[in-house]
Short mmCIF file of C-alpha atoms in Angstrom, two decimals:
data_model
loop_
_atom_site.label_atom_id
_atom_site.label_comp_id
_atom_site.label_asym_id
_atom_site.label_seq_id
_atom_site.Cartn_x
_atom_site.Cartn_y
_atom_site.Cartn_z
CA MET A 284 0.00 0.00 0.00
CA ILE A 285 1.23 3.54 -0.77
CA ARG A 286 0.12 5.98 1.92
CA SER A 287 -1.13 9.38 0.83
CA GLY A 288 1.42 12.11 1.37
CA THR A 289 4.37 9.72 1.16
CA ALA A 290 6.54 10.09 -1.94
CA LEU A 291 8.31 6.98 -3.20
CA GLY A 292 11.97 7.14 -4.13
CA VAL A 293 13.16 5.95 -7.54
CA GLY A 294 14.23 2.55 -6.17
CA ALA A 295 10.88 1.93 -4.53
CA ALA A 296 9.00 3.09 -7.60
CA VAL A 297 10.12 0.07 -9.60
CA ILE A 298 7.47 -2.56 -9.07
CA LEU A 299 8.02 -6.22 -9.84
CA SER A 300 5.59 -7.98 -12.12
CA ALA A 301 4.61 -10.40 -9.35
CA MET A 302 3.53 -7.50 -7.10
CA SER A 303 0.51 -5.25 -6.93
CA VAL A 304 0.12 -1.71 -5.62
CA ALA A 305 -3.20 -1.28 -3.93
CA SER A 306 -4.88 0.47 -1.08
CA GLY A 307 -5.56 -3.02 0.28
CA PRO A 308 -6.28 -3.96 3.89
CA SER A 309 -4.91 -2.26 6.97
CA GLU A 310 -1.19 -2.69 7.50
CA ALA A 311 -1.89 -4.93 10.49
CA ALA A 312 -3.22 -7.53 8.04
CA TYR A 313 0.07 -7.79 6.15
CA ARG A 314 2.47 -10.70 6.73
CA LEU A 315 5.69 -12.15 5.31
CA CYS A 316 7.06 -8.67 4.66
CA ALA A 317 10.47 -8.56 2.97
CA LEU A 318 12.68 -6.61 0.57
CA ARG A 319 12.35 -9.24 -2.15
CA ASP A 320 14.43 -7.34 -4.71
CA GLY A 321 17.43 -6.63 -2.49
CA PRO A 322 18.17 -3.71 -0.13
CA SER A 323 17.16 -1.05 -2.65
CA GLY A 324 13.95 -2.75 -3.68
CA PRO A 325 10.38 -2.14 -2.53
CA CYS A 326 9.01 -3.65 0.66
CA THR A 327 6.36 -6.23 -0.13
CA CYS A 328 3.97 -8.15 2.08
CA LYS A 329 1.40 -10.88 1.67
CA SER A 330 -2.22 -9.88 2.19
CA ASP A 331 -5.42 -11.90 2.18
CA GLY A 332 -6.32 -10.47 -1.23
CA ASP A 333 -3.11 -11.57 -2.94
CA SER A 334 -3.22 -14.65 -5.13
CA ALA A 335 -0.42 -17.21 -5.43
CA GLY A 336 2.89 -15.57 -6.33
CA GLN A 337 1.58 -12.03 -5.74
CA PHE A 338 2.57 -9.52 -3.08
CA THR A 339 1.53 -5.99 -2.19
CA VAL A 340 3.99 -3.08 -2.07
CA VAL A 341 3.88 -1.24 1.26
CA SER A 342 5.94 1.44 2.97
CA LYS A 343 9.54 0.43 3.60
CA SER A 344 9.13 0.88 7.35
CA ARG A 345 7.35 -2.51 7.34
CA CYS A 346 10.66 -4.11 6.34
CA ARG A 347 12.89 -1.76 8.33
CA ILE A 348 11.48 -1.71 11.83
CA ALA A 349 14.48 0.16 13.18
CA ALA A 350 14.35 2.96 10.64
CA ALA A 351 17.38 5.16 10.22
CA ALA A 352 17.27 8.56 11.88
CA PRO A 353 16.15 11.38 9.59
CA ALA A 354 18.94 12.97 7.62
CA LYS A 355 20.20 16.26 8.93
CA ALA A 356 18.02 19.00 7.52
CA GLU A 357 19.53 21.54 5.22
CA LYS A 358 19.25 25.14 6.18
CA GLY A 359 15.71 26.39 5.63
CA THR A 360 14.27 22.92 5.13
CA GLU A 361 12.77 20.21 7.29
CA ALA A 362 13.80 16.58 7.10
CA ALA A 363 11.07 13.95 6.77
CA SER A 364 9.61 13.39 10.22
CA THR A 365 8.10 9.91 9.96
CA PRO A 366 9.86 6.56 9.61
CA GLU A 367 7.81 5.91 6.49
CA ALA A 368 8.93 9.13 4.86
CA THR A 369 12.53 8.56 5.90
CA ALA A 370 12.55 5.10 4.35
CA ALA A 371 10.80 6.25 1.21
CA GLN A 372 12.87 9.43 0.72
CA PRO A 373 16.43 8.65 1.79
CA ASN A 374 17.87 11.60 -0.16
CA ALA A 375 14.91 13.95 -0.21
CA THR A 376 14.36 17.18 1.71
CA ALA A 377 11.16 19.05 2.35
CA GLY A 378 9.81 20.70 -0.72
CA THR A 379 11.19 18.02 -3.04
CA GLU A 380 9.43 14.92 -4.21
CA ALA A 381 10.97 11.84 -5.83
CA PRO A 382 9.35 10.51 -8.99
CA SER A 383 6.31 8.35 -8.34
CA ALA A 384 5.64 5.02 -10.01
CA SER A 385 4.05 5.25 -13.42
CA PRO A 386 1.60 2.66 -14.75
CA GLN A 387 4.15 1.77 -17.42
CA ALA A 388 6.68 0.76 -14.75
CA ALA A 389 4.83 -2.48 -14.00
CA ALA A 390 5.90 -5.51 -15.99
CA ALA A 391 3.68 -8.27 -17.30
CA PRO A 392 2.32 -10.78 -14.77
CA ARG A 393 4.87 -13.53 -14.18
CA ASP A 394 2.30 -16.18 -15.00
CA GLY A 395 2.57 -15.05 -18.63
CA SER A 396 -1.11 -14.11 -18.80
CA GLY A 397 -0.56 -10.47 -19.69
CA PRO A 398 1.31 -8.61 -22.42
CA ILE A 399 5.07 -8.25 -22.20
CA THR A 400 6.05 -4.67 -21.35
CA THR A 401 9.56 -3.38 -22.03
CA GLY A 402 9.08 0.17 -20.75
CA ALA A 403 10.71 1.76 -17.71
CA LEU A 404 11.99 -1.30 -15.87
CA PRO A 405 15.76 -1.80 -15.96
CA SER A 406 17.23 -5.18 -16.87
CA THR A 407 18.57 -5.64 -13.33
CA THR A 408 15.11 -5.63 -11.73
CA GLY A 409 13.58 -8.78 -10.30
CA THR A 410 14.27 -12.41 -10.99
CA ARG A 411 15.73 -13.70 -14.23
CA LEU A 412 12.25 -14.65 -15.42
CA ASP A 413 11.09 -11.10 -14.71
CA GLN A 414 14.01 -9.70 -16.70
CA VAL A 415 13.34 -11.97 -19.68
CA ARG A 416 9.68 -10.96 -19.74
CA GLN A 417 10.43 -7.27 -19.30
CA ARG A 418 12.89 -7.50 -22.20
CA GLY A 419 10.45 -9.51 -24.30
CA LYS A 420 13.07 -12.00 -25.46
CA LEU A 421 15.46 -14.66 -24.18
CA ARG A 422 19.20 -14.09 -24.63
CA CYS A 423 20.79 -17.46 -25.32
CA GLY A 424 24.54 -18.05 -25.63
CA VAL A 425 25.42 -20.46 -28.45
CA ASN A 426 28.42 -21.69 -30.41
CA THR A 427 29.71 -19.40 -33.14
CA GLY A 428 29.19 -22.15 -35.69
CA LEU A 429 28.86 -25.88 -34.98
CA LEU A 430 26.77 -27.64 -37.59
CA GLY A 431 23.97 -29.66 -36.03
CA PHE A 432 24.15 -27.83 -32.70
CA SER A 433 24.26 -24.09 -33.37
CA ALA A 434 25.04 -22.55 -36.74
CA GLN A 435 23.48 -20.01 -39.06
CA THR A 436 22.04 -21.07 -42.39
CA GLU A 437 22.79 -19.14 -45.57
CA SER A 438 19.68 -17.05 -44.92
CA GLY A 439 20.93 -16.14 -41.44
CA VAL A 440 18.56 -18.39 -39.48
CA TRP A 441 20.04 -20.15 -36.46
CA ALA A 442 19.60 -23.94 -36.43
CA GLY A 443 20.77 -26.91 -34.36
CA LEU A 444 20.06 -28.96 -31.26
CA ASP A 445 21.26 -26.26 -28.85
CA VAL A 446 19.34 -23.64 -30.81
CA ASP A 447 16.13 -25.67 -30.57
CA PHE A 448 16.60 -25.90 -26.81
CA CYS A 449 16.84 -22.10 -26.67
CA ARG A 450 13.56 -21.86 -28.58
CA ALA A 451 11.95 -24.39 -26.24
CA LEU A 452 12.97 -22.29 -23.23
CA ALA A 453 11.59 -19.13 -24.88
CA ALA A 454 8.31 -20.96 -25.49
CA ALA A 455 8.15 -21.92 -21.81
CA ALA A 456 9.02 -18.47 -20.45
CA LEU A 457 7.41 -16.22 -23.07
CA GLY A 458 4.89 -18.44 -24.85
CA ASP A 459 6.71 -17.98 -28.17
CA GLY A 460 9.70 -20.00 -29.35
CA GLU A 461 10.80 -17.26 -31.73
CA LYS A 462 11.44 -14.66 -29.03
CA VAL A 463 15.14 -15.49 -28.77
CA GLU A 464 18.27 -13.44 -29.32
CA PHE A 465 21.14 -15.80 -30.13
CA VAL A 466 24.49 -14.61 -28.79
CA PRO A 467 27.41 -16.41 -30.52
CA LEU A 468 30.28 -17.03 -28.08
CA GLU A 469 33.81 -18.37 -28.34
CA THR A 470 34.84 -21.09 -25.88
CA SER A 471 37.00 -18.71 -23.87
CA GLU A 472 34.17 -16.24 -23.21
CA ARG A 473 31.15 -18.51 -22.74
CA PHE A 474 31.13 -18.62 -18.92
CA ASP A 475 32.05 -14.96 -18.50
CA ALA A 476 29.02 -14.09 -20.64
CA LEU A 477 26.82 -15.76 -18.02
CA LYS A 478 28.53 -14.02 -15.11
CA ASP A 479 28.40 -10.63 -16.83
CA GLY A 480 24.66 -10.97 -17.49
CA ARG A 481 25.05 -10.79 -21.27
CA ILE A 482 23.00 -13.99 -21.60
CA ASP A 483 20.22 -15.67 -19.62
CA VAL A 484 21.28 -19.22 -20.42
CA LEU A 485 24.27 -20.89 -22.05
CA ALA A 486 23.35 -23.62 -24.56
CA ARG A 487 26.74 -24.12 -26.14
CA ASN A 488 27.95 -27.75 -25.99
CA ALA A 489 29.46 -27.22 -22.53
CA THR A 490 30.45 -30.22 -20.40
CA TRP A 491 28.84 -30.51 -16.97
CA THR A 492 31.65 -30.77 -14.42
CA MET A 493 32.00 -30.33 -10.65
CA ASN A 494 34.64 -27.66 -11.18
CA ARG A 495 32.31 -25.54 -13.27
CA GLU A 496 29.49 -25.75 -10.76
CA VAL A 497 31.53 -25.32 -7.56
CA ASP A 498 34.32 -23.00 -8.70
CA LEU A 499 32.49 -20.98 -11.36
CA GLY A 500 29.12 -20.76 -9.61
CA LEU A 501 27.13 -22.37 -12.43
CA ARG A 502 24.21 -24.78 -12.45
CA PHE A 503 23.72 -27.26 -15.26
CA ALA A 504 20.08 -28.00 -16.01
CA GLY A 505 20.69 -31.59 -17.07
CA VAL A 506 22.14 -33.43 -20.06
CA LEU A 507 20.99 -32.38 -23.50
CA TYR A 508 23.51 -34.62 -25.26
CA PHE A 509 25.66 -37.46 -23.93
CA ASP A 510 28.99 -37.10 -25.67
CA GLY A 511 32.56 -38.31 -25.40
CA GLN A 512 35.93 -37.22 -26.75
CA GLY A 513 37.42 -38.84 -29.81
CA PHE A 514 39.91 -38.35 -32.64
CA MET A 515 39.60 -37.65 -36.36
CA THR A 516 42.39 -38.03 -38.89
CA SER A 517 42.83 -38.39 -42.63
CA ASP A 518 41.36 -41.60 -43.99
CA ASP A 519 44.45 -41.90 -46.21
CA ARG A 520 46.50 -42.87 -43.15
CA GLY A 521 44.49 -46.07 -42.81
CA PHE A 522 44.32 -45.86 -39.00
CA VAL A 523 41.72 -47.98 -37.22
CA SER A 524 42.58 -47.03 -33.64
CA ALA A 525 43.70 -43.99 -31.66
CA GLN A 526 46.54 -46.11 -30.32
CA GLN A 527 48.23 -45.68 -33.70
CA LEU A 528 48.63 -41.93 -33.21
CA SER A 529 52.24 -41.94 -31.95
CA GLY A 530 54.21 -39.22 -33.71
CA SER A 531 51.06 -37.32 -34.72
CA LYS A 532 50.48 -33.60 -34.44
CA VAL A 533 47.11 -33.26 -32.72
CA CYS A 534 44.97 -30.11 -32.93
CA VAL A 535 42.99 -29.21 -29.80
CA GLU A 536 41.05 -26.12 -28.75
CA ALA A 537 42.17 -24.19 -25.69
CA GLY A 538 39.84 -23.75 -22.73
CA THR A 539 38.10 -27.11 -23.19
CA THR A 540 38.22 -30.37 -21.25
CA SER A 541 39.66 -31.98 -24.40
CA GLU A 542 43.26 -30.88 -23.84
CA LYS A 543 43.61 -32.51 -20.40
CA ASN A 544 41.69 -35.60 -21.46
CA MET A 545 44.02 -36.08 -24.45
CA ASP A 546 47.15 -35.73 -22.31
CA PHE A 547 45.82 -38.24 -19.79
CA PHE A 548 44.87 -40.74 -22.52
CA PHE A 549 48.20 -40.52 -24.35
CA LYS A 550 50.12 -40.93 -21.10
CA SER A 551 48.03 -43.95 -20.03
CA VAL A 552 48.65 -45.84 -23.30
CA GLY A 553 52.26 -44.69 -23.81
CA ILE A 554 51.71 -42.55 -26.91
CA GLU A 555 54.13 -39.76 -27.81
CA ALA A 556 52.24 -37.09 -29.76
CA GLN A 557 52.58 -33.34 -30.20
CA ALA A 558 49.64 -31.26 -29.00
CA MET A 559 48.98 -28.11 -30.99
CA VAL A 560 46.68 -25.80 -29.02
CA PHE A 561 44.59 -23.10 -30.73
CA PRO A 562 42.57 -20.32 -29.06
CA THR A 563 39.45 -20.79 -31.21
CA ARG A 564 37.74 -23.64 -33.01
CA GLU A 565 38.00 -21.76 -36.30
CA GLU A 566 41.78 -21.51 -36.05
CA MET A 567 42.04 -25.14 -35.03
CA LEU A 568 40.00 -26.36 -38.01
CA LYS A 569 42.00 -24.17 -40.36
CA ALA A 570 45.21 -25.75 -39.07
CA TYR A 571 43.78 -29.24 -39.54
CA THR A 572 42.48 -28.67 -43.07
CA ASN A 573 45.77 -26.97 -44.06
CA GLY A 574 47.74 -29.96 -42.85
CA ASN A 575 49.54 -28.15 -40.04
CA CYS A 576 48.30 -30.93 -37.79
CA ASP A 577 47.25 -34.36 -38.98
CA THR A 578 44.75 -35.21 -36.23
CA TYR A 579 41.92 -33.31 -34.57
CA THR A 580 40.53 -34.15 -31.12
CA GLY A 581 37.34 -32.96 -29.44
CA ASP A 582 33.83 -34.09 -28.56
CA ARG A 583 32.68 -36.69 -31.07
CA SER A 584 29.63 -34.55 -31.83
CA ALA A 585 32.02 -31.76 -32.89
CA LEU A 586 34.05 -34.22 -34.99
CA PHE A 587 30.93 -35.33 -36.88
CA SER A 588 29.87 -31.70 -37.26
CA SER A 589 33.25 -30.64 -38.63
CA ARG A 590 33.52 -33.59 -40.99
CA ALA A 591 30.08 -32.86 -42.43
CA SER A 592 31.22 -29.32 -43.25
CA PHE A 593 34.39 -30.41 -45.10
CA PRO A 594 34.39 -30.44 -48.94
CA GLU A 595 35.13 -34.20 -48.96
CA PRO A 596 33.81 -35.70 -45.70
CA ALA A 597 34.65 -39.28 -46.72
CA ARG A 598 38.36 -38.46 -46.67
CA HIS A 599 38.29 -38.08 -42.87
CA ALA A 600 37.98 -41.00 -40.43
CA ILE A 601 36.61 -40.74 -36.89
CA LEU A 602 38.48 -43.35 -34.84
CA PRO A 603 36.42 -45.67 -32.60
CA GLU A 604 37.91 -44.80 -29.18
CA VAL A 605 35.85 -42.67 -26.81
CA ILE A 606 38.32 -41.45 -24.18
CA SER A 607 36.04 -39.43 -21.87
CA LYS A 608 32.47 -38.84 -20.80
CA GLU A 609 31.16 -35.43 -21.82
CA PRO A 610 27.63 -34.77 -20.58
CA LEU A 611 26.72 -31.59 -22.47
CA GLY A 612 23.92 -29.41 -21.20
CA PRO A 613 22.56 -25.88 -20.74
CA ALA A 614 23.98 -23.84 -17.88
CA VAL A 615 22.77 -20.89 -15.81
CA LEU A 616 24.06 -18.99 -12.79
CA LYS A 617 23.20 -20.57 -9.46
CA ASP A 618 21.87 -17.36 -7.91
CA ASP A 619 18.28 -17.73 -9.15
CA GLY A 620 16.63 -20.97 -8.09
CA GLU A 621 13.39 -20.35 -9.94
CA TRP A 622 15.14 -19.75 -13.27
CA THR A 623 17.30 -22.84 -12.76
CA GLU A 624 14.16 -24.92 -12.23
CA ILE A 625 12.49 -23.51 -15.34
CA VAL A 626 15.52 -24.40 -17.49
CA THR A 627 15.81 -27.84 -15.85
CA TRP A 628 12.16 -28.76 -16.30
CA THR A 629 12.04 -27.46 -19.87
CA LEU A 630 14.74 -29.98 -20.75
CA ALA A 631 12.89 -32.69 -18.80
CA ALA A 632 9.67 -31.82 -20.65
CA LEU A 633 11.30 -32.44 -24.04
CA ILE A 634 12.52 -35.88 -22.95
CA ASN A 635 9.29 -36.85 -21.20
CA ALA A 636 7.31 -35.75 -24.24
CA GLU A 637 9.20 -38.25 -26.39
CA GLU A 638 8.57 -40.97 -23.80
CA VAL A 639 4.80 -40.50 -23.94
CA GLY A 640 4.65 -39.87 -27.70
CA LEU A 641 3.68 -36.19 -27.54
CA ASP A 642 5.11 -34.81 -30.79
CA LYS A 643 5.07 -31.42 -32.49
CA ARG A 644 2.02 -32.14 -34.68
CA LEU A 645 -0.06 -33.48 -31.81
CA ALA A 646 0.91 -30.71 -29.39
CA GLY A 647 -0.11 -28.07 -31.90
CA SER A 648 -3.43 -29.65 -32.85
CA ALA A 649 -6.82 -30.10 -31.25
CA ASP A 650 -6.63 -33.89 -31.55
CA PRO A 651 -7.37 -35.85 -28.36
CA LEU A 652 -4.36 -36.90 -26.30
CA SER A 653 -3.62 -40.25 -24.70
CA ASP A 654 -3.92 -40.61 -20.95
CA GLU A 655 -0.12 -40.49 -20.56
CA GLN A 656 0.20 -37.38 -22.69
CA GLN A 657 -2.55 -35.59 -20.80
CA ARG A 658 -1.03 -36.62 -17.48
CA LEU A 659 2.27 -35.02 -18.52
CA ILE A 660 0.62 -31.76 -19.54
CA ASP A 661 -1.60 -31.57 -16.46
CA GLY A 662 1.09 -32.56 -13.97
CA ALA A 663 3.68 -30.20 -15.42
CA GLY A 664 1.06 -27.48 -15.67
CA GLU A 665 0.16 -27.67 -11.99
CA SER A 666 3.79 -27.47 -10.85
CA GLY A 667 4.66 -24.99 -13.59
CA GLU A 668 2.15 -22.47 -12.26
CA LYS A 669 4.25 -22.30 -9.09
CA LEU A 670 7.15 -21.27 -11.35
CA HIS A 671 4.89 -18.62 -12.92
CA LEU A 672 4.51 -20.54 -16.17
CA ASP A 673 1.33 -21.00 -18.15
CA LYS A 674 -0.71 -24.10 -17.28
CA ALA A 675 -0.24 -25.49 -20.82
CA TRP A 676 3.46 -24.58 -21.05
CA VAL A 677 4.62 -28.10 -21.97
CA ARG A 678 2.23 -28.22 -24.91
CA THR A 679 3.51 -24.81 -26.04
CA VAL A 680 7.13 -26.01 -25.82
CA VAL A 681 6.58 -29.20 -27.83
CA ALA A 682 4.44 -27.38 -30.41
CA ALA A 683 7.35 -24.96 -30.93
CA VAL A 684 10.25 -27.41 -31.44
CA GLY A 685 8.96 -30.97 -31.17
CA ASN A 686 10.02 -33.51 -28.53
CA TYR A 687 13.63 -34.52 -27.88
CA GLY A 688 13.60 -37.28 -30.47
CA GLU A 689 12.30 -34.95 -33.17
CA MET A 690 14.97 -32.37 -32.30
CA PHE A 691 17.72 -34.99 -32.42
CA GLU A 692 16.71 -36.48 -35.76
CA ALA A 693 16.24 -33.09 -37.44
CA ASN A 694 19.60 -31.70 -36.33
CA VAL A 695 22.13 -34.49 -35.83
CA GLY A 696 20.35 -37.80 -36.60
CA LYS A 697 20.59 -40.21 -39.51
CA GLY A 698 18.58 -37.95 -41.79
CA SER A 699 20.77 -34.90 -41.08
CA PRO A 700 24.16 -34.02 -42.62
CA LEU A 701 25.84 -35.39 -39.48
CA GLY A 702 24.19 -38.82 -39.83
CA MET A 703 24.62 -39.81 -36.18
CA GLU A 704 23.02 -42.77 -34.43
CA ARG A 705 21.05 -42.13 -31.24
CA GLY A 706 23.45 -44.37 -29.28
CA LEU A 707 23.64 -43.26 -25.65
CA ASN A 708 21.12 -40.54 -26.44
CA ALA A 709 18.34 -43.03 -27.08
CA LEU A 710 15.65 -43.21 -24.41
CA TRP A 711 16.41 -45.45 -21.45
CA LYS A 712 13.71 -47.88 -22.57
CA ARG A 713 15.17 -48.08 -26.09
CA GLY A 714 18.76 -49.04 -25.29
CA GLY A 715 20.18 -45.61 -24.38
CA ILE A 716 20.70 -43.77 -21.10
CA LEU A 717 18.56 -40.70 -21.83
CA THR A 718 16.03 -40.14 -19.06
CA ALA A 719 14.32 -37.35 -17.16
CA PRO A 720 12.52 -37.18 -13.80
CA PRO A 721 8.72 -37.66 -13.90
CA MET A 722 6.65 -34.48 -14.11
CA TRP A 723 3.34 -35.75 -12.74
#
């Protein structure tokens, strides 16, 4: 509640989309009062009239019982005399009034039921979901160009498995899979882009490791693609095993897990090879195609992607050894639990949808669903509302990009330029290890 005669400061005038400003009940009826947007944010309380996920903005004195003493008055002026005024006008003197909240300052409801507003709210306000909705688009960090995972077509359209995940997340958060800004990132800058707030999520073939979660403060939402490191070399060499690579010059990209994995593997099998480290994937591939190194190591998905882009793919052999486990998945910062859950359950929805046979055509039609399909939509919808998602968010996601199996086949499967088998990425009940927690 905003009391008459009390001017709100600029910080308090910014109102989160999950909050309402109303005359409401008496202040005695408020509970659970807190500065939910940090020390500079508005004080919000729960009232009997607030629905789930909503709060009412009240005077800051409700959150600051021991209000600071009024600032020393300037000559000829009077400092604010009430705790409410002191909290609301930390820098104001009598005769001045801070800007009040405008109707345009309120963002769209976090349940996605209202229009997205990009007006006066700064990008640092509220939760990550609030920021995405205030902006009206998801900022997704992707590879600069990895065929099958994230690459631009000749017409400039982004395509790939990681790209489709970005669109699925936009469909969950914004109700529209096309509301995505793709931010191409080099390996060396991908995690800094998350920390700096340049992106909302990283979907860039990054390996889920303890070091990256504990030391870098990230959270991986799950495994989008089970991968492993391998080696590619010229088919003219006639090699059938990586254990024949003694004396080779091996290209590897800096800043990846591949360099350490390669060193460990070569040492364990007694291979003497020369590692040639390059700062970017582009430079590494150029060195390989120019013959400056005769072997290229990296995630097998990247090897298949690179080979498919070469003028003569058949002249390059991917050796059978898999020397590491590389669970690749989308990552976010760990400081926003709600956003982490949204990203996690969007990935789980794609996998569960394939399990129950909910595909893109069915999700986007009015055809009746099976009991299992309806159970997925209803169960995820009920829990999703607590994350401020639409009740039919899973249906919206699958209608936008298809289920996991459809995404895989379109981007990296047998019918794609990469021609990859499902392998480990087949569903758990079809010989693979791909699974997701139940959502009902």
